PDB file of C-alpha atoms and ligand atoms in Angstrom:
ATOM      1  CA  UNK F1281     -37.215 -61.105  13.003  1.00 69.00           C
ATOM      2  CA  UNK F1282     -39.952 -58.618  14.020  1.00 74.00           C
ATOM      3  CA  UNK F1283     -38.484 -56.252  11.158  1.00 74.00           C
ATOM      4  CA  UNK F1284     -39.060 -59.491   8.318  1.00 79.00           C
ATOM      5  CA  UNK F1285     -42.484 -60.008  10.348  1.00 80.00           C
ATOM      6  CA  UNK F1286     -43.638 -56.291  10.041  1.00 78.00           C
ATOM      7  CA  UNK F1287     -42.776 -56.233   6.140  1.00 77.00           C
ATOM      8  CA  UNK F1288     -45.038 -59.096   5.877  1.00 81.00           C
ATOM      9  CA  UNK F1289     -47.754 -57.900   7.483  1.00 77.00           C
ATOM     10  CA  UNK F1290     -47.832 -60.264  10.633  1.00 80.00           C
ATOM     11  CA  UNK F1291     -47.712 -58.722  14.306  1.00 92.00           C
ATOM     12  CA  UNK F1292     -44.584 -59.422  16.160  1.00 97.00           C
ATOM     13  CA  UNK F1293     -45.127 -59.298  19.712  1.00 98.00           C
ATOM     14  CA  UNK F1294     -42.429 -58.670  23.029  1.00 98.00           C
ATOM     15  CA  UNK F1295     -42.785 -59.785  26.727  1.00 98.00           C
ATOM     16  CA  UNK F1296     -39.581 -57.700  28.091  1.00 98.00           C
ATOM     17  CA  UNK F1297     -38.522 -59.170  31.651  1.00 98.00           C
ATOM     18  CA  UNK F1298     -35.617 -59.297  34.396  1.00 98.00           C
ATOM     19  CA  UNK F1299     -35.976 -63.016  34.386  1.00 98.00           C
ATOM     20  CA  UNK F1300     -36.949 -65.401  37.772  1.00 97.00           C
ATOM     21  CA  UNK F1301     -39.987 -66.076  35.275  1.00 98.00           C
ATOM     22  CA  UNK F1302     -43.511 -66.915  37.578  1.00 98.00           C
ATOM     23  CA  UNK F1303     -46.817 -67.395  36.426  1.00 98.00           C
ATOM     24  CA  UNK F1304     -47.063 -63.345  35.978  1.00 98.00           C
ATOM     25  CA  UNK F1305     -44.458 -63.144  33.407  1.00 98.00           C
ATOM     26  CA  UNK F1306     -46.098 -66.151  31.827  1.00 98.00           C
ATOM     27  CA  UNK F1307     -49.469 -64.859  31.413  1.00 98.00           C
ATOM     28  CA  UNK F1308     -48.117 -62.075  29.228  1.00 98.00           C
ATOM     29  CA  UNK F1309     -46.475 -64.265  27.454  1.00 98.00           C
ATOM     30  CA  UNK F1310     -49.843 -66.182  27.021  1.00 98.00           C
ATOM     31  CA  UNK F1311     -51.487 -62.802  25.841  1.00 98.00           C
ATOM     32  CA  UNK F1312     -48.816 -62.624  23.342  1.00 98.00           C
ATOM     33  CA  UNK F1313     -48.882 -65.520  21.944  1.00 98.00           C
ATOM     34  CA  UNK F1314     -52.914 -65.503  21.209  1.00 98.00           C
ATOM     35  CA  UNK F1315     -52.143 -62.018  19.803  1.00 97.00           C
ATOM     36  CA  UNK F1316     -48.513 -62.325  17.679  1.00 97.00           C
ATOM     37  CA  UNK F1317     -46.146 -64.194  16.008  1.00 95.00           C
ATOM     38  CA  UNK F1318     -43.138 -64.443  16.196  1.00 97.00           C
ATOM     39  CA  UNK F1319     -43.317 -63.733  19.734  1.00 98.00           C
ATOM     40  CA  UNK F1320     -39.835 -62.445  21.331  1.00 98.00           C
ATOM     41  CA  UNK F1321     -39.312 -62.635  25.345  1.00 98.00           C
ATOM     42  CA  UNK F1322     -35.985 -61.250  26.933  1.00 98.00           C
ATOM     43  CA  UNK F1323     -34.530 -61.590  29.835  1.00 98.00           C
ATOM     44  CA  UNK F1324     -31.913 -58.546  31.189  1.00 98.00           C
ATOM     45  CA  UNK F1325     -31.453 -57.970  34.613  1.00 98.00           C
ATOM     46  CA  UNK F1326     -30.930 -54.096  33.985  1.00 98.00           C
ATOM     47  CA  UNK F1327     -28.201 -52.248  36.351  1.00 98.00           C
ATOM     48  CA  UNK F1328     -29.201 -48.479  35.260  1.00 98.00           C
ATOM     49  CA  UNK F1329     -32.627 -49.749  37.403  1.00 98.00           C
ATOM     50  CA  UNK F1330     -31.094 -50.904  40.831  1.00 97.00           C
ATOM     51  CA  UNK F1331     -29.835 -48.475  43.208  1.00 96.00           C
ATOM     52  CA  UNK F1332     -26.682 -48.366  44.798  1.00 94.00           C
ATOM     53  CA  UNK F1333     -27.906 -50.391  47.985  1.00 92.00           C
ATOM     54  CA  UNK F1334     -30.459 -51.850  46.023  1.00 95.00           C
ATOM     55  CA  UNK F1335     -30.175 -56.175  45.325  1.00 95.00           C
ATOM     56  CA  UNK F1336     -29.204 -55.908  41.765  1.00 97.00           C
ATOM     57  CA  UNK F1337     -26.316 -58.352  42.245  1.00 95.00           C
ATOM     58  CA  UNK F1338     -28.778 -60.864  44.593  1.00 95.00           C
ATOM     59  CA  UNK F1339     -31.342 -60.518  42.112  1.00 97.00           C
ATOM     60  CA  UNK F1340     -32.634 -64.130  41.335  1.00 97.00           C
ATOM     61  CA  UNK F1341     -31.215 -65.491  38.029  1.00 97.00           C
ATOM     62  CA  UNK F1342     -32.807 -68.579  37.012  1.00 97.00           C
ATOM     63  CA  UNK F1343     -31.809 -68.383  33.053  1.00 98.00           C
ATOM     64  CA  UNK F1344     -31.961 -72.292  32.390  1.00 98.00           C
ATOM     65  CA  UNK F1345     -35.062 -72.593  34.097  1.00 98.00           C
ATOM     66  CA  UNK F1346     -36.322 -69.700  32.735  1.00 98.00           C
ATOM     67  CA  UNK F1347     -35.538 -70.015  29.002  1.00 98.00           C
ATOM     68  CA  UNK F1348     -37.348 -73.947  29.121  1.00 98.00           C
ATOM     69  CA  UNK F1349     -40.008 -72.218  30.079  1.00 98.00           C
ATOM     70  CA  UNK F1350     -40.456 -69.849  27.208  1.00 98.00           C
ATOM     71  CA  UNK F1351     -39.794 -72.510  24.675  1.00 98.00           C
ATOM     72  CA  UNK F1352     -42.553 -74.385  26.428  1.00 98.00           C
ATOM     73  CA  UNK F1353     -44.671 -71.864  26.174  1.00 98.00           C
ATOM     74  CA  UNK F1354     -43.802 -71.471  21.991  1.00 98.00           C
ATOM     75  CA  UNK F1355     -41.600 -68.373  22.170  1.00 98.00           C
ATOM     76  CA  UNK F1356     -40.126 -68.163  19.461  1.00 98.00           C
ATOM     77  CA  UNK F1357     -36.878 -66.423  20.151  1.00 98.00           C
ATOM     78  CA  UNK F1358     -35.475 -65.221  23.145  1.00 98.00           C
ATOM     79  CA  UNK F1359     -33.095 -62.088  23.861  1.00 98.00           C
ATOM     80  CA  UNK F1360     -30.736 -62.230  26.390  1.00 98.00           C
ATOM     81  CA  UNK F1361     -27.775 -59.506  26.369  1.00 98.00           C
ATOM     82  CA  UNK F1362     -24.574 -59.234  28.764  1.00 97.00           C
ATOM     83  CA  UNK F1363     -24.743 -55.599  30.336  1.00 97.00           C
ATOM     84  CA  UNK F1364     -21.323 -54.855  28.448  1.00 97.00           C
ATOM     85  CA  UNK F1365     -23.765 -54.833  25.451  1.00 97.00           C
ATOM     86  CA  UNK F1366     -26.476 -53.307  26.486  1.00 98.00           C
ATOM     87  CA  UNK F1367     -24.294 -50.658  28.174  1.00 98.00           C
ATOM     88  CA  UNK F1368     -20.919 -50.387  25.863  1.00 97.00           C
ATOM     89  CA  UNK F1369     -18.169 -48.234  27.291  1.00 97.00           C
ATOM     90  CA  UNK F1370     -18.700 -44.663  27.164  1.00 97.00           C
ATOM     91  CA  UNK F1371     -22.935 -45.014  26.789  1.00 98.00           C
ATOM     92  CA  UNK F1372     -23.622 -41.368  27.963  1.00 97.00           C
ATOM     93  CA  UNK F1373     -27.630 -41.507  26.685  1.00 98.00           C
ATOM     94  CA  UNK F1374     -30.679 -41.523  28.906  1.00 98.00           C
ATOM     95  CA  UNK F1375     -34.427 -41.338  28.917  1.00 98.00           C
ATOM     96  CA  UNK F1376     -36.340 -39.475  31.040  1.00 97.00           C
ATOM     97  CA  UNK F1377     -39.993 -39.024  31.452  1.00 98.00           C
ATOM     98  CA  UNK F1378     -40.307 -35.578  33.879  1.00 97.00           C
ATOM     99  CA  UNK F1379     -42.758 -35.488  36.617  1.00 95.00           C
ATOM    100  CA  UNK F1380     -44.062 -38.684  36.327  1.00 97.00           C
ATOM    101  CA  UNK F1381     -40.590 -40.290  36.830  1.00 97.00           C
ATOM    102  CA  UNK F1382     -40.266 -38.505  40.397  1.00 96.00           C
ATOM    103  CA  UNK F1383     -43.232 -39.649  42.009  1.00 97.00           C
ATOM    104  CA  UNK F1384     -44.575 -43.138  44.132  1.00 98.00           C
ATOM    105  CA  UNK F1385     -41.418 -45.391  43.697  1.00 98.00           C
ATOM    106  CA  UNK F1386     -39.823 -42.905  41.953  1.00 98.00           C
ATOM    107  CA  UNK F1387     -39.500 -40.598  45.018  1.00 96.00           C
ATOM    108  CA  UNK F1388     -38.473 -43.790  47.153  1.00 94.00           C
ATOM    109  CA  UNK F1389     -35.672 -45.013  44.497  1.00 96.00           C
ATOM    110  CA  UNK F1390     -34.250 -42.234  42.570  1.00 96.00           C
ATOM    111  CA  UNK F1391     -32.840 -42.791  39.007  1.00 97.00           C
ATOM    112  CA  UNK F1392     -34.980 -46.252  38.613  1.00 98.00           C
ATOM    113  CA  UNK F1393     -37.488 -45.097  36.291  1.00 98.00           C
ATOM    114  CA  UNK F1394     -34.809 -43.445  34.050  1.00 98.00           C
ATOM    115  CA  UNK F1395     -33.094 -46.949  34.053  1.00 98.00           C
ATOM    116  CA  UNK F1396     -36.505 -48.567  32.980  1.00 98.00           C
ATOM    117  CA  UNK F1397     -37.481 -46.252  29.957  1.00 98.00           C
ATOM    118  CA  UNK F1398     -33.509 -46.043  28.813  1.00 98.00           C
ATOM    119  CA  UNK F1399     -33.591 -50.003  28.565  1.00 98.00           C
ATOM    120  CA  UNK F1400     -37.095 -50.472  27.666  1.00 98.00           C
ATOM    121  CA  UNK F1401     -36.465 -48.003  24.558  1.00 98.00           C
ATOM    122  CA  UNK F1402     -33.259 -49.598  23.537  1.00 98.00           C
ATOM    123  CA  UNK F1403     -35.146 -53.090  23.395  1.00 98.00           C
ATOM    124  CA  UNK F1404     -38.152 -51.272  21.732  1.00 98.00           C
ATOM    125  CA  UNK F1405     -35.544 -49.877  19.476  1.00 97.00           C
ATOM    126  CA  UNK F1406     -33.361 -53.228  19.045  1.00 97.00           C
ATOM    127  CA  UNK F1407     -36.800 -55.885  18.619  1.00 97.00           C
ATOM    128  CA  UNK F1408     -38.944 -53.599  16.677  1.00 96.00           C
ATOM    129  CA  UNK F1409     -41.852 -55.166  17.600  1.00 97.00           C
ATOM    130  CA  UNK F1410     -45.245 -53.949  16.636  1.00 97.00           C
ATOM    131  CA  UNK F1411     -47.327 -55.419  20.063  1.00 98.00           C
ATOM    132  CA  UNK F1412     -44.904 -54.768  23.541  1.00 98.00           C
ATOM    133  CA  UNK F1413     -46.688 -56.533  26.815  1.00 98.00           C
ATOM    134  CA  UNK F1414     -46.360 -55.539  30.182  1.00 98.00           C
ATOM    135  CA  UNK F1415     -48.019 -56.375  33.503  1.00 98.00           C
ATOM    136  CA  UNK F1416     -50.367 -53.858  35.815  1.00 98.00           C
ATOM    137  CA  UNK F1417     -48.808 -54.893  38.588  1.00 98.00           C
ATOM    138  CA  UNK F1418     -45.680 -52.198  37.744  1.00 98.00           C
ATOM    139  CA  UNK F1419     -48.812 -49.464  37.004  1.00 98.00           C
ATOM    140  CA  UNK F1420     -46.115 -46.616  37.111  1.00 98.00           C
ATOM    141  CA  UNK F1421     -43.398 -48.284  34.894  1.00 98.00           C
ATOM    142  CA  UNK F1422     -46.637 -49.091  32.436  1.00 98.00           C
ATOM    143  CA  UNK F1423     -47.920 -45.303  32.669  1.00 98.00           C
ATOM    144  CA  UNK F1424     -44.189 -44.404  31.832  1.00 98.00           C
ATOM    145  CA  UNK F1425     -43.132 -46.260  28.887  1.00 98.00           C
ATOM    146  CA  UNK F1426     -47.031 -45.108  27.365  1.00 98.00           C
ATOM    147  CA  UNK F1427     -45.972 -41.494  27.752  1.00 98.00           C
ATOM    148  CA  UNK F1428     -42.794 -42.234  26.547  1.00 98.00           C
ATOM    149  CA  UNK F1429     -44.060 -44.258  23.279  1.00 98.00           C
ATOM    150  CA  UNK F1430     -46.559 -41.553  22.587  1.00 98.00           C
ATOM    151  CA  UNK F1431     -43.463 -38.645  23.047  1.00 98.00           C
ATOM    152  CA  UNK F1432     -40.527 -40.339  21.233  1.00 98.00           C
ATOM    153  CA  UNK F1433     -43.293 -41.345  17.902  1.00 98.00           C
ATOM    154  CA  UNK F1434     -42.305 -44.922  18.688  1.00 98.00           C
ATOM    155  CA  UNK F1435     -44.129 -47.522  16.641  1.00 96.00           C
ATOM    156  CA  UNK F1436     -45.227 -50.232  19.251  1.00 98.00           C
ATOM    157  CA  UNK F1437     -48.411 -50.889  21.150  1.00 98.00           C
ATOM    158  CA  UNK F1438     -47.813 -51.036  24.439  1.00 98.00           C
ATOM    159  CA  UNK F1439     -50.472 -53.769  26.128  1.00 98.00           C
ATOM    160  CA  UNK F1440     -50.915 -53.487  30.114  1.00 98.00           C
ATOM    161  CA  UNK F1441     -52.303 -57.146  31.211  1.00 98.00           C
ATOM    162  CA  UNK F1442     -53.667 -57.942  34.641  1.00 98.00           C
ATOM    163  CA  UNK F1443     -52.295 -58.568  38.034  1.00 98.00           C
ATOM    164  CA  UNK F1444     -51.612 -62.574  38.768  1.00 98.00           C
ATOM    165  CA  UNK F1445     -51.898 -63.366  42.118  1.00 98.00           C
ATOM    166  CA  UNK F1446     -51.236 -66.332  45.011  1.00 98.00           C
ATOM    167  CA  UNK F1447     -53.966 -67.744  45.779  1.00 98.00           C
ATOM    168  CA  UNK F1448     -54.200 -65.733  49.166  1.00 98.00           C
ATOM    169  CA  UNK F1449     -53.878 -62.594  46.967  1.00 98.00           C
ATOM    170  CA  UNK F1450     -50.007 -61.867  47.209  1.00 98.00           C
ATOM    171  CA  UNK F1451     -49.044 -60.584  43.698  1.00 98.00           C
ATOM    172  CA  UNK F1452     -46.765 -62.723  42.041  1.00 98.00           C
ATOM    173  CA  UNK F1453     -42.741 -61.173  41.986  1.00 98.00           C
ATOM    174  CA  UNK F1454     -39.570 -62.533  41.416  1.00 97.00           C
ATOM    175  CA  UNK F1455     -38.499 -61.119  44.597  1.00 96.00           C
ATOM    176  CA  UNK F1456     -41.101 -63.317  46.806  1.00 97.00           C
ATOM    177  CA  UNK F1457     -38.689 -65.541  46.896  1.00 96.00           C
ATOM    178  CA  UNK F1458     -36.482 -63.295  49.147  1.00 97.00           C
ATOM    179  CA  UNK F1459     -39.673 -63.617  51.878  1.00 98.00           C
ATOM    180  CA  UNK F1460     -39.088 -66.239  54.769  1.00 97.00           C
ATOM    181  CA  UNK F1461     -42.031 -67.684  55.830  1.00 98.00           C
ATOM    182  CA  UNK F1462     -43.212 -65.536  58.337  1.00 97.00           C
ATOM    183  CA  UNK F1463     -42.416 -62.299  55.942  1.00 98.00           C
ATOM    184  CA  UNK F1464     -44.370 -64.324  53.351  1.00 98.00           C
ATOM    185  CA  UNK F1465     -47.091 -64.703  55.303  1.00 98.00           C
ATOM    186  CA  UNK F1466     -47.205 -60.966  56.399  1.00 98.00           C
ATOM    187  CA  UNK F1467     -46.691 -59.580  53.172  1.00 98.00           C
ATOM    188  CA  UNK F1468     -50.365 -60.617  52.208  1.00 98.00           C
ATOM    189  CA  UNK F1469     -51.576 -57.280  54.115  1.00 98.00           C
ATOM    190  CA  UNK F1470     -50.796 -55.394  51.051  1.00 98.00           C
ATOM    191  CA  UNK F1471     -53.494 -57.101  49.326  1.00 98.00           C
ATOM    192  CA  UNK F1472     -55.719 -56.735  52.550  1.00 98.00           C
ATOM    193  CA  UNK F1473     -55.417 -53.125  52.796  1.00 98.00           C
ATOM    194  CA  UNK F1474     -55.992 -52.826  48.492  1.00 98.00           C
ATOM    195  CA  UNK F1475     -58.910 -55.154  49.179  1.00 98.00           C
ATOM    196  CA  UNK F1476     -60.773 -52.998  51.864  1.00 98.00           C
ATOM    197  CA  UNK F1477     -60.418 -50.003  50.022  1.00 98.00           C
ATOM    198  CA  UNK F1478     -61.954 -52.144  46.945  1.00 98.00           C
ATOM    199  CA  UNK F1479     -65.083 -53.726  49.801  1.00 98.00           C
ATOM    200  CA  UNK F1480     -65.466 -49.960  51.018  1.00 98.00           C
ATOM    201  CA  UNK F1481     -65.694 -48.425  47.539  1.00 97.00           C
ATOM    202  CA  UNK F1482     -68.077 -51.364  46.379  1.00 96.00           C
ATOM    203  CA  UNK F1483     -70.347 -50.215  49.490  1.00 96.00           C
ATOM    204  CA  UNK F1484     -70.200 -46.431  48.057  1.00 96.00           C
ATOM    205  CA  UNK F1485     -67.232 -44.806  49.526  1.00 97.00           C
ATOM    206  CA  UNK F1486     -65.846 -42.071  47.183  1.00 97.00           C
ATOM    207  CA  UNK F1487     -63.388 -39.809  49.778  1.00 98.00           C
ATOM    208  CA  UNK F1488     -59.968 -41.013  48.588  1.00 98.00           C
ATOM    209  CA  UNK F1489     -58.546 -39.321  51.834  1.00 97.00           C
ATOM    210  CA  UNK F1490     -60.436 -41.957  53.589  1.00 98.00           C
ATOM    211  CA  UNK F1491     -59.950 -44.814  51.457  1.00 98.00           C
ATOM    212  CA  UNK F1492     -55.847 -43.939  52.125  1.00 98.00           C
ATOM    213  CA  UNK F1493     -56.481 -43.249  55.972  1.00 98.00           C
ATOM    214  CA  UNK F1494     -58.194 -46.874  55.713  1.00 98.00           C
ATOM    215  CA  UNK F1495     -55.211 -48.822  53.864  1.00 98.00           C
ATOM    216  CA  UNK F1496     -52.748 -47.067  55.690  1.00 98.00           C
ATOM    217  CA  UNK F1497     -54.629 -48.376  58.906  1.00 98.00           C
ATOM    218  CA  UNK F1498     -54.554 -52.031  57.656  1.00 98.00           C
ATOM    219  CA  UNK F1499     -50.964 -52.051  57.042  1.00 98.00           C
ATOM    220  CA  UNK F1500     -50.134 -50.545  60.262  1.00 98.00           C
ATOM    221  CA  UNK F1501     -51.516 -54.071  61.747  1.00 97.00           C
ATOM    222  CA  UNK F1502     -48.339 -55.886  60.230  1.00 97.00           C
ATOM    223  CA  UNK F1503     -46.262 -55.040  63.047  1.00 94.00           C
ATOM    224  CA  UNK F1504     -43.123 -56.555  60.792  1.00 95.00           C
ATOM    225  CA  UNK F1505     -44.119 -54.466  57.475  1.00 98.00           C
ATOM    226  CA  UNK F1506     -43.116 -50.769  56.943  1.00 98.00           C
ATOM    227  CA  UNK F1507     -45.194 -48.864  54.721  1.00 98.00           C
ATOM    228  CA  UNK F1508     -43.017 -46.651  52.499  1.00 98.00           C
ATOM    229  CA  UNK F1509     -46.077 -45.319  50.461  1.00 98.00           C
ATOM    230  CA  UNK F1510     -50.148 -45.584  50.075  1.00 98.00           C
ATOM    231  CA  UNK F1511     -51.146 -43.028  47.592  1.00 98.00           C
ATOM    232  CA  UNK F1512     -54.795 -43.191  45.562  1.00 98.00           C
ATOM    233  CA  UNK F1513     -53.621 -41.515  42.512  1.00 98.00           C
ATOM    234  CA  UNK F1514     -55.339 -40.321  38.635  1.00 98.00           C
ATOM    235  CA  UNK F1515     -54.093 -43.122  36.249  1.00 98.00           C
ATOM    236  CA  UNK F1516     -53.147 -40.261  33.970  1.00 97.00           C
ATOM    237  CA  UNK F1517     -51.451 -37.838  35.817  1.00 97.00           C
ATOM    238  CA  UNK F1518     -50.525 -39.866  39.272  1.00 98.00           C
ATOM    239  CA  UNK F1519     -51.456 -37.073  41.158  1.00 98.00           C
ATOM    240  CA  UNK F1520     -52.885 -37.724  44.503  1.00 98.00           C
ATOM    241  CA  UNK F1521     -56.900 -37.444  44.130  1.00 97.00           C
ATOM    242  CA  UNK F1522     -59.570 -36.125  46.869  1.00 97.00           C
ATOM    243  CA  UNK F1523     -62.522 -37.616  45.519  1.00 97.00           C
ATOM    244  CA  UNK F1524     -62.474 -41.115  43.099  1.00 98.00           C
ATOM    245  CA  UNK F1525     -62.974 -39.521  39.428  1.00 97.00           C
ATOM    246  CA  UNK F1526     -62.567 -41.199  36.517  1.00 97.00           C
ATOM    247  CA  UNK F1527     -59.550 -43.771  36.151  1.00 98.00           C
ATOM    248  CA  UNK F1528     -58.193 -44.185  39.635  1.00 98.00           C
ATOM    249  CA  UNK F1529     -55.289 -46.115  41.149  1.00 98.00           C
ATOM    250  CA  UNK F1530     -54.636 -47.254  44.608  1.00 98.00           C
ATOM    251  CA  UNK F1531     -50.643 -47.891  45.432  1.00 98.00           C
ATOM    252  CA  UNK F1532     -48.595 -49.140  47.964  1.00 98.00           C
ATOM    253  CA  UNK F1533     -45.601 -49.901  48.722  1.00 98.00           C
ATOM    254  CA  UNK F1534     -43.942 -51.476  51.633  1.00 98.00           C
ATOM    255  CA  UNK F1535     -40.748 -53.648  53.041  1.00 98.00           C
ATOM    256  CA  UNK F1536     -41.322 -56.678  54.582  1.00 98.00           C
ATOM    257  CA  UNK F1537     -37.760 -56.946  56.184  1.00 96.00           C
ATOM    258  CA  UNK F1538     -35.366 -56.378  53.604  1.00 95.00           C
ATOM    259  CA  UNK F1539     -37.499 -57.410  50.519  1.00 97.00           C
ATOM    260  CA  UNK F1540     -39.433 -54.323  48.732  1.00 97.00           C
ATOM    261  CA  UNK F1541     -42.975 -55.352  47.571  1.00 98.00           C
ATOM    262  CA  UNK F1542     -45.524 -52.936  45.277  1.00 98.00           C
ATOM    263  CA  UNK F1543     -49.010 -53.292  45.016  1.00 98.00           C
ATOM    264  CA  UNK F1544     -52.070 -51.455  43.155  1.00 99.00           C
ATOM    265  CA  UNK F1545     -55.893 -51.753  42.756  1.00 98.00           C
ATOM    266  CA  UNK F1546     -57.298 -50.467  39.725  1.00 98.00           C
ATOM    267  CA  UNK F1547     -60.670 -48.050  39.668  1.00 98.00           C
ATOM    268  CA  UNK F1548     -62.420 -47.034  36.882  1.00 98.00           C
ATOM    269  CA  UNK F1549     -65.736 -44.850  36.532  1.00 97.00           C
ATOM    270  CA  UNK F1550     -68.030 -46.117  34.196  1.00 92.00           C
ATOM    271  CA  UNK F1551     -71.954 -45.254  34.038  1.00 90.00           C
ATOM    272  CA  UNK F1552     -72.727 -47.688  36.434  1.00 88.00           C
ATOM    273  CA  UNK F1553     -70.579 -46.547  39.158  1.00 92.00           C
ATOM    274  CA  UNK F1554     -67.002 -47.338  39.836  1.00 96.00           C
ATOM    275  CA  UNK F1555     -65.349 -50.449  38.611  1.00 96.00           C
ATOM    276  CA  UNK F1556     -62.519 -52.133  40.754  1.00 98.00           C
ATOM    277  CA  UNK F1557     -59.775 -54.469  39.773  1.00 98.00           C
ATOM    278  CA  UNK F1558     -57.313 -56.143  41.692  1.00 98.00           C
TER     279      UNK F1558
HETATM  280  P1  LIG I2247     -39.921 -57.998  35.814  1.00 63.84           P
HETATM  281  O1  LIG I2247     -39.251 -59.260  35.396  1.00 63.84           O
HETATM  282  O2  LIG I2247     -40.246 -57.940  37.268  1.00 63.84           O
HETATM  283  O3  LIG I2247     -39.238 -56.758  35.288  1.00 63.84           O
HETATM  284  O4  LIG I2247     -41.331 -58.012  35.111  1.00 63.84           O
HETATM  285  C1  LIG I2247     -41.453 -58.152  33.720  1.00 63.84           C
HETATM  286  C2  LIG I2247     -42.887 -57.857  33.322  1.00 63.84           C
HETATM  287  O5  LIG I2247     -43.765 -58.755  33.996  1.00 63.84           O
HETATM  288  C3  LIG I2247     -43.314 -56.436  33.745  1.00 63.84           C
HETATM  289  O6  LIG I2247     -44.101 -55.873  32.697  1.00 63.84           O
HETATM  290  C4  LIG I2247     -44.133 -56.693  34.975  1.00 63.84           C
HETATM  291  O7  LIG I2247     -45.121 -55.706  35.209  1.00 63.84           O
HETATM  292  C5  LIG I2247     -44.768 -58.029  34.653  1.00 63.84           C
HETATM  293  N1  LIG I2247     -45.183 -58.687  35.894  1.00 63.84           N
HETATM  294  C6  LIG I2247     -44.436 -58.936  36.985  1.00 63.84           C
HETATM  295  N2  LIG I2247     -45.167 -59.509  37.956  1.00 63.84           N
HETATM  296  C7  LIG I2247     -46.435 -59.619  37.458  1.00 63.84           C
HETATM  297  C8  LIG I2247     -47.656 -60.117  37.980  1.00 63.84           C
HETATM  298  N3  LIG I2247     -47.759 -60.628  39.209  1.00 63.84           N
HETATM  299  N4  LIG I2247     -48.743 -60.065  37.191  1.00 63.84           N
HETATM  300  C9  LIG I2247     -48.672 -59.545  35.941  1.00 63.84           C
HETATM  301  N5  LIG I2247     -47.551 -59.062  35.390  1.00 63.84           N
HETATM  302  C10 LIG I2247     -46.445 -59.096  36.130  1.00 63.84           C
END
């Protein structure tokens, strides 16, 4: 379909997901849709991502609810492969994108990122679609599949859209619905912690050292939340920064008991100082 849409000059346009759809998903789907048609969603919840004790087989899978949705929404068709297809007997290939794949989540769940750009090129590869959208709130897995459209000559546009939020600030994730109430109500200190550091940068602070010292602070407060990482990072190279310069990103990443939750704040230089985005 995006092949017969290419050859006649229209922009076909892909929202890849895991499914468990929330108003995040949806608002790329949105952006597509203003952007392309046809516009193609799928839905794979992709083993080669999940670590061995990670909650691939608890994942949420909401594919009735899910698939309304899209067609709501004026998707026009939907992709939704078994794994035995995706991942035939004897599949032996993999993607890797060095250095960048090792770091931030990488370092905390090794193998994931290969998982990502292996499936995210074989949909690239199987769609063909011209536009590809995916969401800020996985900055790394967006920084990835650039470097790795840019490497491998591959003939999509990769869009990054913005975070969507809970009203108290929570980004929106299909595994919130793991939280219990009092884990949901704690896990809002990611957004406190990216928050200060976006308050203290607003007022003119520019040590990145401090800004982490700050977060990591914050989330210490959560008695019931373990920090796994806070990192302020170059959007380019994800290397940890001293000073903000340039395109910066703020990360964390922390369990609130056994669910994993990500977070980033976005901050970009421009002539009139530094830019933040939640
Ligand atoms: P997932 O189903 O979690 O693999 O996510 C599919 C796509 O939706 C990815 O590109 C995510 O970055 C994006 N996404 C997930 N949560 C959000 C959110 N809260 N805001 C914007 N995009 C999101």
């Amino acid at each position: 379909m995006a092949r017969q849409a290419r050859a006649e000059g229209r922009l076909s346009g892909f929202v890849p997901t895991m499914g468990a759809l929330h108003a995040g998903h949806m608002s790329l789907v949105r952006t597509a849709m203003k952007e392309c048609r046809p516009v193609i969603a799928s839905i794979f919840v992709n083993p080669t991502q999940f670590g061995p004790n990670e909650d691939f087989q608890k994942y949420p899978r909401t594919f009735a609810a899910d698939s309304k949705q899209l067609e709501e929404a004026g998707v026009d068709y939907l992709f939704a492969p078994e794994a035995a297809e995706m991942y035939p007997q004897g599949f032996r290939t993999w993607v890797n994108v060095e250095g960048l794949s090792d770091r931030l989540d990488g370092r905390s769940r090794p193998g994931h990122f290969r998982g990502v750009t292996t499936v995210v090129l074989k949909l690239l590869e199987i769609v063909q679609p011209q536009k590809a959208y995916f969401g800020r709130k996985d900055a790394q897995q967006a920084r990835l599949i650039r470097q790795m459209v840019r490497d491998l000559h591959l003939d999509t546009e990769i869009v990054v859209c913005p975070i969507v939020r809970e009203p108290d600030g929570l980004a929106m994730s299909s595994r919130n619905a793991y939280l219990n109430p009092n884990e949901r109500r704690a896990a809002t200190v990611l957004y406190r912690a990216l928050d200060g550091a976006r308050r203290s940068i607003e007022r003119g602070e520019r040590d990145a050292l401090r800004l982490v010292a700050a977060m990591r602070e914050t989330m210490r407060g959560e008695s019931s939340v373990e920090t796994e990482y806070v990192e302020l990072v170059g959007a380019e190279s994800l290397e940890p920064m001293a000073l903000l310069r340039g395109e910066c990103l703020a990360l964390l990443a922390a369990r609130v008991g056994a669910t994993r939750l990500i977070d980033n704040l976005l901050i970009e230089e421009s002539d009139a100082g530094f830019r933040t985005t939640l």
